[in-house]
PDB file of C-alpha atoms in Angstrom:
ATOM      1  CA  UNK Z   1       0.000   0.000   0.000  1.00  0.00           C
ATOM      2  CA  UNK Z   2       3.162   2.650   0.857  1.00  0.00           C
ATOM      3  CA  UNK Z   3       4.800   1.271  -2.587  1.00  0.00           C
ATOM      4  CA  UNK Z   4       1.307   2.241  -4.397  1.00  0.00           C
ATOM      5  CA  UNK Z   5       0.709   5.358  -2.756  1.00  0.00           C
ATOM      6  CA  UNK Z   6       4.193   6.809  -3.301  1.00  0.00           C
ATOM      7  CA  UNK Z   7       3.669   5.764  -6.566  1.00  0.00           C
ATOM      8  CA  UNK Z   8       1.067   7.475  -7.635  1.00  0.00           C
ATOM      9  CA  UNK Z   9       1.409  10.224  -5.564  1.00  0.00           C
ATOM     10  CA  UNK Z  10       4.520  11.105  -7.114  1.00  0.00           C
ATOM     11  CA  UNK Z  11       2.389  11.452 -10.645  1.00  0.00           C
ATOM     12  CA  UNK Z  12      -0.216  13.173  -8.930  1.00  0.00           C
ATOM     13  CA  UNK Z  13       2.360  15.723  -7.956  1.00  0.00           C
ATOM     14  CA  UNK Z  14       4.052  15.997 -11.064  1.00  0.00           C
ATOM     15  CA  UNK Z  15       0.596  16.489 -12.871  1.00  0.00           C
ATOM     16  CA  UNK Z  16       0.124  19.350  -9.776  1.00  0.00           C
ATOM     17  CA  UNK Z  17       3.408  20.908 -10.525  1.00  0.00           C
ATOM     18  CA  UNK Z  18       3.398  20.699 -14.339  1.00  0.00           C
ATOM     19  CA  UNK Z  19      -0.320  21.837 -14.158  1.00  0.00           C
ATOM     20  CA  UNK Z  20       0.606  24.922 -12.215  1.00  0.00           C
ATOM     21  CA  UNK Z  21       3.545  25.227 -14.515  1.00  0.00           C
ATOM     22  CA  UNK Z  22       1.579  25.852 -17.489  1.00  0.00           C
ATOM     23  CA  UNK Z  23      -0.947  29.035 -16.311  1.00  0.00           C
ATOM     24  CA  UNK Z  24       0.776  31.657 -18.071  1.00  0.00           C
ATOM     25  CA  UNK Z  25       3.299  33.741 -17.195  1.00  0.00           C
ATOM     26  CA  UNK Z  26       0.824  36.959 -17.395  1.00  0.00           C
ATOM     27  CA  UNK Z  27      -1.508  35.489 -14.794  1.00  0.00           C
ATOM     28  CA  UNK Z  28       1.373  35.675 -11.957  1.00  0.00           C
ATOM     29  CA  UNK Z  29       1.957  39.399 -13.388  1.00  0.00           C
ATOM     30  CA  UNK Z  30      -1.452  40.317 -12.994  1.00  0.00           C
ATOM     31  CA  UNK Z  31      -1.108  38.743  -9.149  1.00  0.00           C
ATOM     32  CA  UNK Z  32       1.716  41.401  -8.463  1.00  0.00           C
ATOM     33  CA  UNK Z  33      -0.263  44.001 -10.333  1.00  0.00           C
ATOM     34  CA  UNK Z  34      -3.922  43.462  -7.997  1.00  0.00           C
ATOM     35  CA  UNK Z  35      -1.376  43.490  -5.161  1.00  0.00           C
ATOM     36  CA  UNK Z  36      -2.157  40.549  -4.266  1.00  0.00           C
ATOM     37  CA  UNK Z  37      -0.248  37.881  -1.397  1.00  0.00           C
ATOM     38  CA  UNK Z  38       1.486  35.054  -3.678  1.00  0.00           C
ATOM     39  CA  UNK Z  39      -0.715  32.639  -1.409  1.00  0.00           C
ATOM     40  CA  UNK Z  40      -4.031  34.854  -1.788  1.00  0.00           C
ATOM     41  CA  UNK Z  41      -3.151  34.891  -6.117  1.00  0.00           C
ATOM     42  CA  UNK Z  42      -2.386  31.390  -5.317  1.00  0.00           C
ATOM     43  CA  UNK Z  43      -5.844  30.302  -4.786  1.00  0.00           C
ATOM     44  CA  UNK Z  44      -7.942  32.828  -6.045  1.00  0.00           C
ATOM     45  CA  UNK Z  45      -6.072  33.103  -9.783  1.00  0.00           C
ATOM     46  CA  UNK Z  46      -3.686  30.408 -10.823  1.00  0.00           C
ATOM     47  CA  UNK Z  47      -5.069  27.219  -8.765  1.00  0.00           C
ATOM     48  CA  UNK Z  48      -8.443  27.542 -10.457  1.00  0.00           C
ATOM     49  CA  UNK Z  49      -7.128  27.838 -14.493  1.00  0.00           C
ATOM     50  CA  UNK Z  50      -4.156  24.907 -13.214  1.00  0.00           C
ATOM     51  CA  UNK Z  51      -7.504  22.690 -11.889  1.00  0.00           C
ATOM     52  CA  UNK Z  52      -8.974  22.715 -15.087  1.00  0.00           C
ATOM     53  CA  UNK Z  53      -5.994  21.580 -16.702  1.00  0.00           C
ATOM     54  CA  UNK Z  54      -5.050  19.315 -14.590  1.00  0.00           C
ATOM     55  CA  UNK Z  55      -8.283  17.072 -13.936  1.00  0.00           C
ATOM     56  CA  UNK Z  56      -7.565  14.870 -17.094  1.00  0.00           C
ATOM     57  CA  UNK Z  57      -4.462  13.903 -15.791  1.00  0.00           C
ATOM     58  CA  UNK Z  58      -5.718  13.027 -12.661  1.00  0.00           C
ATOM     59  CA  UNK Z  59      -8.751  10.927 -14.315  1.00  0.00           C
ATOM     60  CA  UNK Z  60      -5.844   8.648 -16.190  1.00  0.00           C
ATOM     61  CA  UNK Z  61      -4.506   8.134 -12.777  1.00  0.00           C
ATOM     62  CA  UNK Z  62      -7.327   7.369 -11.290  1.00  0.00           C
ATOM     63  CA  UNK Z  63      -8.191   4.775 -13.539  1.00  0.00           C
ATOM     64  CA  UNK Z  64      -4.571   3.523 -14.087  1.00  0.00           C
ATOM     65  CA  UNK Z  65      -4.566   3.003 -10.258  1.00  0.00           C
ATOM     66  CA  UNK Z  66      -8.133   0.988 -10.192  1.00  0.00           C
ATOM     67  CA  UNK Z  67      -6.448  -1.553 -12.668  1.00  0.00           C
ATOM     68  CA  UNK Z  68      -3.435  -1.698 -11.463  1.00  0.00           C
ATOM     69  CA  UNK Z  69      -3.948  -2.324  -7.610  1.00  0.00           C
ATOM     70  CA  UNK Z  70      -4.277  -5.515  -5.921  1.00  0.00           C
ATOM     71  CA  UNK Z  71      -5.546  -3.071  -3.048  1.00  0.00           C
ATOM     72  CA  UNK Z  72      -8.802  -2.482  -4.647  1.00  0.00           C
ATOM     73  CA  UNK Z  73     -10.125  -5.901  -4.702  1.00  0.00           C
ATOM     74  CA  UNK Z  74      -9.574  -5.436  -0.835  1.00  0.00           C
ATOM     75  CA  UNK Z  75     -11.458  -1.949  -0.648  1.00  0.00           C
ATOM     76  CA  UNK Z  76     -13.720  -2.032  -3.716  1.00  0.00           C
ATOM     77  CA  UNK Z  77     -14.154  -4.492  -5.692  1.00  0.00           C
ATOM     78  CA  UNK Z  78     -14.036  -7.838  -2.873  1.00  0.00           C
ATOM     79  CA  UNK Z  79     -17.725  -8.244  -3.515  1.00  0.00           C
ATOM     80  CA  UNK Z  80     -17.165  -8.384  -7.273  1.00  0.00           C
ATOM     81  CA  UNK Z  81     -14.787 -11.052  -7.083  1.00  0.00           C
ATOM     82  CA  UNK Z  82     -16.522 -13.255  -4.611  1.00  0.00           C
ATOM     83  CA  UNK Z  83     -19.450 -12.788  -7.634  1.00  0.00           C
ATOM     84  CA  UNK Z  84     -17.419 -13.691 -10.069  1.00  0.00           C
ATOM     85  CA  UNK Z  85     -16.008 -16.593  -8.489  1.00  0.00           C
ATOM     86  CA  UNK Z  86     -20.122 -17.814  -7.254  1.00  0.00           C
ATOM     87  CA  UNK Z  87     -20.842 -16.937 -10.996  1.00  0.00           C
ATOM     88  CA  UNK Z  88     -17.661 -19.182 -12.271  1.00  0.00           C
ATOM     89  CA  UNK Z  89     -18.525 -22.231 -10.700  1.00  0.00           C
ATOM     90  CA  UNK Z  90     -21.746 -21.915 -11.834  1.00  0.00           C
ATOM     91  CA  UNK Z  91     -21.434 -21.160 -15.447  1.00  0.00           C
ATOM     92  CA  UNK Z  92     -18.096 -21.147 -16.467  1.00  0.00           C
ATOM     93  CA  UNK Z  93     -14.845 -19.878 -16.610  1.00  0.00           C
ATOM     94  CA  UNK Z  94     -15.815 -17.299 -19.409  1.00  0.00           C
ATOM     95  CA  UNK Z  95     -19.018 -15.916 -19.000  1.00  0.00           C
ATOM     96  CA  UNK Z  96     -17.790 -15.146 -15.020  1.00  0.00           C
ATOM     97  CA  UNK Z  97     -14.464 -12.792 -17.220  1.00  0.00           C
ATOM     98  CA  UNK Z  98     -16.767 -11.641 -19.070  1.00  0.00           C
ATOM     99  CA  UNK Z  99     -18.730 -10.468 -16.085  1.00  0.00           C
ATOM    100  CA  UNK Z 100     -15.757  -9.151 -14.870  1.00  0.00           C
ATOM    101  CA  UNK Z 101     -14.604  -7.310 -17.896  1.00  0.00           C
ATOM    102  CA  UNK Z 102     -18.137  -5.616 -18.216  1.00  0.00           C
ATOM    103  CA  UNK Z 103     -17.662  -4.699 -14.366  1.00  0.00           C
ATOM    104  CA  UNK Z 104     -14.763  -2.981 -14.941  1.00  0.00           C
ATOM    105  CA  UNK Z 105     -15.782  -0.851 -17.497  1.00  0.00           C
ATOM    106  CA  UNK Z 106     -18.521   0.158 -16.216  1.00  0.00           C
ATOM    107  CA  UNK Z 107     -16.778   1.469 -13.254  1.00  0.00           C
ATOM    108  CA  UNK Z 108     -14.310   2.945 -15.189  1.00  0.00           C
ATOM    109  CA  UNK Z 109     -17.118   4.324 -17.007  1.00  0.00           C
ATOM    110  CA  UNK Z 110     -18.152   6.240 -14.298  1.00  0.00           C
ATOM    111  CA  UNK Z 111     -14.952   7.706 -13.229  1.00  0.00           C
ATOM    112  CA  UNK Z 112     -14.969   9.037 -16.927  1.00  0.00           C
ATOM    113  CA  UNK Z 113     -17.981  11.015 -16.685  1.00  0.00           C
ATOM    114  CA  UNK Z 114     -17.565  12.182 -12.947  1.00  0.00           C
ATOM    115  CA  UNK Z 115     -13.891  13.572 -14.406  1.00  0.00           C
ATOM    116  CA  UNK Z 116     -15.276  14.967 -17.830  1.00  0.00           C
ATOM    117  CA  UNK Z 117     -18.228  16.358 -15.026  1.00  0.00           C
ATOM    118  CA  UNK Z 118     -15.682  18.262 -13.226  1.00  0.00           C
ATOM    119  CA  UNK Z 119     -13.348  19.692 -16.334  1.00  0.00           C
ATOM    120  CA  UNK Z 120     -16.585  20.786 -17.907  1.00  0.00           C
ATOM    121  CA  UNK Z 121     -17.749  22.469 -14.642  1.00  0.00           C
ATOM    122  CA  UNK Z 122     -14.085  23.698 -13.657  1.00  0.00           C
ATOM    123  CA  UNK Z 123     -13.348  24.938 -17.454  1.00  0.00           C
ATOM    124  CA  UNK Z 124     -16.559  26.887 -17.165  1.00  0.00           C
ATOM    125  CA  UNK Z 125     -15.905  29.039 -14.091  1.00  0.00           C
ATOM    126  CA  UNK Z 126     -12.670  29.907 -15.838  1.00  0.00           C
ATOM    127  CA  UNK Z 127     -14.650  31.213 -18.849  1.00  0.00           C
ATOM    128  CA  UNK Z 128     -12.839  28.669 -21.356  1.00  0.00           C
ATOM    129  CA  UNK Z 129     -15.914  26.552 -22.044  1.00  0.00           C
ATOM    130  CA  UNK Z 130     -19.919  25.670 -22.128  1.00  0.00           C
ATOM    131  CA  UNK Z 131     -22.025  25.324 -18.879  1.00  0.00           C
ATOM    132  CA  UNK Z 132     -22.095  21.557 -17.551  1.00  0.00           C
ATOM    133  CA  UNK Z 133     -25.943  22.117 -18.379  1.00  0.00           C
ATOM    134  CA  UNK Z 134     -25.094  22.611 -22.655  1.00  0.00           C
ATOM    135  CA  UNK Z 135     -22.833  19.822 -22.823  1.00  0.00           C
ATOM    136  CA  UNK Z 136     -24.600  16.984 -20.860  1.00  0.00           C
ATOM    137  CA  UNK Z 137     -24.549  15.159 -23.960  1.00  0.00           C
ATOM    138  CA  UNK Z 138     -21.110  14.223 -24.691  1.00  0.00           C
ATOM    139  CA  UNK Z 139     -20.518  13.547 -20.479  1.00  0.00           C
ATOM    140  CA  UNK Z 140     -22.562  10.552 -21.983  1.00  0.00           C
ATOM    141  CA  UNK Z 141     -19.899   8.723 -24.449  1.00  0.00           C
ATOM    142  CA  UNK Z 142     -17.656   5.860 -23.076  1.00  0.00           C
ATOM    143  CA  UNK Z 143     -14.168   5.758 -23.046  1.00  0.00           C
ATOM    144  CA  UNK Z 144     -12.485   6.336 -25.475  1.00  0.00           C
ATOM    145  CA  UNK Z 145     -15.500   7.229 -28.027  1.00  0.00           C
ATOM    146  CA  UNK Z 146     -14.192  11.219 -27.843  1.00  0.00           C
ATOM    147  CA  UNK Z 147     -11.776  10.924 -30.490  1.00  0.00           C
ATOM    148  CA  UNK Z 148     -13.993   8.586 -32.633  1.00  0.00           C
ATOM    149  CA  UNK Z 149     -16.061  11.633 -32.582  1.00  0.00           C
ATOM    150  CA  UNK Z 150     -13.547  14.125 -32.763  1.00  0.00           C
ATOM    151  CA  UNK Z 151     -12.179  12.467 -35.972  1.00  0.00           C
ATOM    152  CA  UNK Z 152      -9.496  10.789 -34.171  1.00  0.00           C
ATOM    153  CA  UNK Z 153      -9.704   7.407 -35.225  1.00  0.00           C
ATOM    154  CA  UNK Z 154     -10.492   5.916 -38.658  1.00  0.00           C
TER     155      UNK Z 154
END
């Protein structure tokens, strides 16, 4: 659990720092030019434009640390694999992975649009997008369908 949480909190920090990094250099300007405290400008000016560029980063993590921790079958997900393994013996090997698999996307699913929720909202109160209200609709897609839409993908 130390291993996983130094881990991760070590990106999370980097994606803090690198977030922070990339408000631009006007904005801390303007801080010295309101006469504002570096901690007041802090929080009131460059946290809120580095939060909206930073909660993507954090969603990948989030979701990078749900598959890749033993831990969460211990906090989360025990139920689901005592289900799956009731389900296995009495169906099969793949229609309990298959269970699984849909489990785990669903949840993942759900991290997506709590994330997207929260850059929408976040982006908003910055003035750099639509209200959470206009763009309900694409909160919707699953993973990964934004650049099929986009014109990512072929």
């Amino acid at each position: 659990m130390l291993a996983l949480g130094l881990n991760y909190g070590a990106y999370g920090a980097e994606v803090v720092r690198g977030s922070i990094g990339s408000v631009p250099k006007g904005q801390y300007e303007a801080l010295s030019a309101l006469s504002l405290s570096p901690a007041r400008g802090m929080f009131r000016v460059i946290i809120p434009q580095a939060w909206a560029l930073m909660i993507p980063s954090l969603s990948n993590l989030w979701i990078q640390l749900l598959k890749g921790s033993a831990i969460v079958s211990t906090v989360l997900l025990y139920d689901l694999y005592f289900r799956v393994e009731q389900v296995r013996d009495q169906t099969g090997t793949w229609f309990a992975f298959l269970f699984a698999l849909v489990a785990y996307y669903l949840i993942a699913w759900v991290i997506v649009i709590i994330m997207n929720a929260l850059e929408v909202r976040a982006k908003h109160k910055i003035g750099r997008g639509p209200a959470l209200s206009k763009s309900l609709g694409s909160l919707l897609r699953s993973p990964g369908s934004a650049a099929v839409a986009k014109g990512g993908l072929a």
